[in-house]
C-alpha positions as a printed Julia matrix, in Angstrom:
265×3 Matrix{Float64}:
 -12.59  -15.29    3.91
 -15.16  -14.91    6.87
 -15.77  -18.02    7.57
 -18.98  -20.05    8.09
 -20.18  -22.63   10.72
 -22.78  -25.5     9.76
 -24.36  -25.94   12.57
 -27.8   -27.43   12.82
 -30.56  -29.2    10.44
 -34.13  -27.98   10.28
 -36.3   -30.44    8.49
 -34.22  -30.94    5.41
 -31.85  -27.84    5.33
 -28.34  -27.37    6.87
 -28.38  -24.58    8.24
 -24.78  -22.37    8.2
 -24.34  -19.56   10.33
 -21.78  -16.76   10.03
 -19.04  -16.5    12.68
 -17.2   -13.67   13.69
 -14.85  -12.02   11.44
 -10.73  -12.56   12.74
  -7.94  -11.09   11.96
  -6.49  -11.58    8.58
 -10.12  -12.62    7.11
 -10.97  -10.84    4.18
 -14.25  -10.16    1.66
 -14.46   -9.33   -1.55
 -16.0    -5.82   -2.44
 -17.42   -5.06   -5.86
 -17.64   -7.59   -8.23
 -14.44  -10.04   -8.93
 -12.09   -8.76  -11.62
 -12.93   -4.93  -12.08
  -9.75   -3.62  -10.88
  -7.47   -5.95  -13.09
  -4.91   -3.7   -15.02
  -4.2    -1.43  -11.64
  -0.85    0.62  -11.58
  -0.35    2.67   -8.43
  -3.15    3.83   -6.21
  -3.65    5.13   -2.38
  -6.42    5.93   -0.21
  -7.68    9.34    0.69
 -10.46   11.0     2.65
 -11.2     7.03    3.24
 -11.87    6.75   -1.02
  -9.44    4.42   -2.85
  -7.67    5.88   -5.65
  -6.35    4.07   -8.69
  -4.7     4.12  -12.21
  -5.32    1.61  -14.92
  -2.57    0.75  -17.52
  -5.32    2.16  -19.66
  -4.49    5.68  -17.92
  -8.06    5.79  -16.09
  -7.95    7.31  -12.99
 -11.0     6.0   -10.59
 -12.77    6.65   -7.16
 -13.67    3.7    -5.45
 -16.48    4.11   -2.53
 -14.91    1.31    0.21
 -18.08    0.87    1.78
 -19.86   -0.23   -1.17
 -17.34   -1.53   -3.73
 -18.77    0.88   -6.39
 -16.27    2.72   -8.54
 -16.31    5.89  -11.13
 -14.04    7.5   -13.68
 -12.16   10.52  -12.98
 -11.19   12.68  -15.38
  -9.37   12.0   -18.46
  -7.21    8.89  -19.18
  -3.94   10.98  -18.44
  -2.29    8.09  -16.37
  -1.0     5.18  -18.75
   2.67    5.89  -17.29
   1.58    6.08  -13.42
   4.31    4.17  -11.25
   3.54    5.22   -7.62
   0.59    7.42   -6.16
   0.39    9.19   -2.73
  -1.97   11.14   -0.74
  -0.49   14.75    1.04
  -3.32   16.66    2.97
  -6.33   16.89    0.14
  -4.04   16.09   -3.11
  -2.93   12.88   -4.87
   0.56   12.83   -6.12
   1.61   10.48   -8.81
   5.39    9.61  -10.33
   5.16    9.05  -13.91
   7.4     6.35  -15.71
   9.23    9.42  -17.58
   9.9    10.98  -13.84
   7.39   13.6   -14.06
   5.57   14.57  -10.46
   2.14   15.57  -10.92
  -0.13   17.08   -8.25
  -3.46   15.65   -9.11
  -7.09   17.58   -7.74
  -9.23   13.97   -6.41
 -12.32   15.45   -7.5
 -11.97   16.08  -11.26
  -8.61   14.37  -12.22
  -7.0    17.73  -13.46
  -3.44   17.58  -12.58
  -0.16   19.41  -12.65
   3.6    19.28  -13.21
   5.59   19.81   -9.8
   9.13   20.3    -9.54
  11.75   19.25  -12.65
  10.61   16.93  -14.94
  12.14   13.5   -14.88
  13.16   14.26  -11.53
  11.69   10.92  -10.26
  12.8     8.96  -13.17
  15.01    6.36  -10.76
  12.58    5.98   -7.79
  12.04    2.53   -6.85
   9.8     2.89   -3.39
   8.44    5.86   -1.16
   6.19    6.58    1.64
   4.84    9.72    3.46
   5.95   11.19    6.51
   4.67   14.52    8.39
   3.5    16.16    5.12
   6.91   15.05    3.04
   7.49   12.22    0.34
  10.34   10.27    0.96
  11.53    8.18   -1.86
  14.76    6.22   -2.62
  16.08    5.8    -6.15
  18.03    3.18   -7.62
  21.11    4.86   -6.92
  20.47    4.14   -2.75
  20.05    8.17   -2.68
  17.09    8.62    0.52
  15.45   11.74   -0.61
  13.13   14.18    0.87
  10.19   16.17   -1.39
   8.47   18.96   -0.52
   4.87   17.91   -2.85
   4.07   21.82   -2.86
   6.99   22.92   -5.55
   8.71   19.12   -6.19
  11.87   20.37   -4.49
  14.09   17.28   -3.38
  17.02   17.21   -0.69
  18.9    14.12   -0.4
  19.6    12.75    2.79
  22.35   10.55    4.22
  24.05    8.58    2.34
  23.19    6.44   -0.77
  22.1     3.21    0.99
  19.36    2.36   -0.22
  19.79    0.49   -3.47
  18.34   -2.77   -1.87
  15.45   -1.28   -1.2
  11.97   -2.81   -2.04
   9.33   -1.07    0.49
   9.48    1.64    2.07
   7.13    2.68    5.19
   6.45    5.48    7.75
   5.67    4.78   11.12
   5.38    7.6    13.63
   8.0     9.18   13.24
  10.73    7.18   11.37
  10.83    5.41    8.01
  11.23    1.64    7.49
  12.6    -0.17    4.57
  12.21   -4.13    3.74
  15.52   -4.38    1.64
  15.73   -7.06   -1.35
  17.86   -9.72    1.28
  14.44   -9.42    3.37
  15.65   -7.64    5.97
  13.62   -4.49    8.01
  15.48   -1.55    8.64
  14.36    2.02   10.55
  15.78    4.94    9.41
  16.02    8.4    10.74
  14.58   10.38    8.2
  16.62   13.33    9.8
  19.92   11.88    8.62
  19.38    8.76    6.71
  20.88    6.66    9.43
  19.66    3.62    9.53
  19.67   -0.16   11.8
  18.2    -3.32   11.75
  15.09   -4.52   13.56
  14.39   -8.17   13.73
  15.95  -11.14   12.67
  18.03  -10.32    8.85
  16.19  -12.01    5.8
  12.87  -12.6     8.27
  10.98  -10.55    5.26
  12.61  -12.07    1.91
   9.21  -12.99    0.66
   7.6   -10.02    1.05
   5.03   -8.59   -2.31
   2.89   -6.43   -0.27
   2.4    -4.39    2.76
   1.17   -1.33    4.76
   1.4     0.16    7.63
  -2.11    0.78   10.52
  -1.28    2.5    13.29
   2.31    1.23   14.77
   1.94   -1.7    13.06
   3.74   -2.59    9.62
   0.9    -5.61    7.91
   3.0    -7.59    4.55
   1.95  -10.31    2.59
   4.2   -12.71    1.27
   4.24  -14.86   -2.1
   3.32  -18.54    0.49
   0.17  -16.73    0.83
   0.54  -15.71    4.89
  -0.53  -12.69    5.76
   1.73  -10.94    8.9
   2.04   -8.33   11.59
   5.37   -6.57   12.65
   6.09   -4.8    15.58
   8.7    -2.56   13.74
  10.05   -1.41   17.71
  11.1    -4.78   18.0
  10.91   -6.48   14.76
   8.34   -9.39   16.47
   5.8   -10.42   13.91
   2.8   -12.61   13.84
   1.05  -14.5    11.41
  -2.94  -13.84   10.58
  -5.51  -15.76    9.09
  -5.42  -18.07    6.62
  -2.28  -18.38    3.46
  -4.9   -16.56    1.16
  -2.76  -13.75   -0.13
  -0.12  -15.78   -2.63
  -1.9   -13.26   -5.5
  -1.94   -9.82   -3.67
  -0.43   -7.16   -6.04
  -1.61   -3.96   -3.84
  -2.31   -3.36   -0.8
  -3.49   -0.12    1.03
  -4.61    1.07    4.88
  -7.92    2.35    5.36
  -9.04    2.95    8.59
  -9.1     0.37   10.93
  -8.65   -2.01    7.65
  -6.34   -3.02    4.87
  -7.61   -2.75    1.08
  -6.23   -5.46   -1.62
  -5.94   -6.14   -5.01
  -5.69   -9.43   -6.34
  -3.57  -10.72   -9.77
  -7.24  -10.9   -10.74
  -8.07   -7.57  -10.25
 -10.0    -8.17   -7.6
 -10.9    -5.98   -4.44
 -10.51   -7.17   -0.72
 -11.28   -5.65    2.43
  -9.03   -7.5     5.26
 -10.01   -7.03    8.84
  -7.48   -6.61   11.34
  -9.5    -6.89   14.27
């Protein structure tokens, strides 16, 4: 949290004064709780995005904490959700990919349905969502017509995160090791010390930097060129089920359904 200095009395009262915000400190936006149930969500046009297990869809302003309904409840089944120029993507639990219009919820099928059905992480790079399924298959979609190309070789059936940076992809496998891969060819090495990320439940990438959380609480920053990280702020993240980039921040949302803004600098 930003934290807070008592510093002096007048008369009677203590008097606290605010200090500085530091990396890793965080605030709550909104009021505490009114984001339990999330699914899948991303940020766009600097708006976050989410589905309820209800199948709401809503727009949260980031500057304010205030939220509104989108749409229809067409999203019980929404497992991941991505952001491609002006459009939100989503991957159904039955595999479907819908292309989804961010101002009125109205959405459409793209590609073959149940397509997606094995995906089990994915990220966006240069206008392309990459995804890996279950199988270890690395593949490559074009979000205008769903079309899918696979790409290497099949991997990539550790994998628990997957994240673009520049130019490359990087996974955090389920041994907790960080890997960049060429999304050319699928090829892939290790960066960092093996196992280094094992207790990874969150993370996100701000500029060239990849920011996790892990289930102790600690919040970290990797430099994924040399695998380097660095811990920030206090162990206040052992709850964090989502977490998104926004700017020159990082969004959360807690097991209680609570919404964070973490500052990075």
């Amino acid at each position: 949290m930003i934290r807070k200095t008592c510093a002096f009395f007048i008369g009677a009262f203590l008097v606290c004064l605010s200090v500085s915000a530091k990396p890793g400190d965080w605030k709550r936006l909104g009021n505490p709780g009114e984001w339990l149930g999330t699914t899948a969500g991303t940020i766009l046009g600097g708006k976050l995005y989410t589905t309820e297990g209800s199948g709401k869809l809503y727009v949260t302003d980031l500057t304010a904490g205030t939220w509104k309904e989108i749409g229809k409840p067409d999203f019980a089944g929404t497992r991941f959700m991505f952001a491609v120029d002006q459009t939100l993507y989503t991957i159904e639990l039955d595999g479907a990919l819908y292309a989804v219009n961010p101002s009125d919820g109205s959405w459409k099928s793209v590609g073959t349905p149940g397509d997606f059905k094995l995906t089990t992480a994915g990220a966006v790079l240069g206008g392309k969502i990459y995804t890996v399924d279950s199988t270890g298959d690395l593949i490559e979609v074009n979000p205008a017509d769903g079309s899918r190309k696979k790409i290497g070789k099949p991997d990539f059936a550790g994998t628990k995160f997957l994240f673009a940076v520049e130019n490359d992809l990087f996974s955090i496998e389920s041994d907790g090791s960080l890997y960049r891969i060429n999304p050319a060819d699928g090829t892939w090495k290790g960066v960092g010390k093996p196992g280094d990320w094992a207790l990874t439940i969150g993370g996100t990438v701000v500029g060239k930097n990849i920011f996790t959380a892990e289930s102790s609480g600690a919040f970290y920053v990797t430099d994924p060129s040399t695998g380097k990280w660095v811990k920030l702020g206090e162990n206040d993240f052992v709850k964090t089920q989502h977490m998104w980039a926004g700017g020159e921040n990082i969004y959360s949302i807690e097991s209680d359904g609570s919404l964070y803004e973490i500052y990075l600098k």
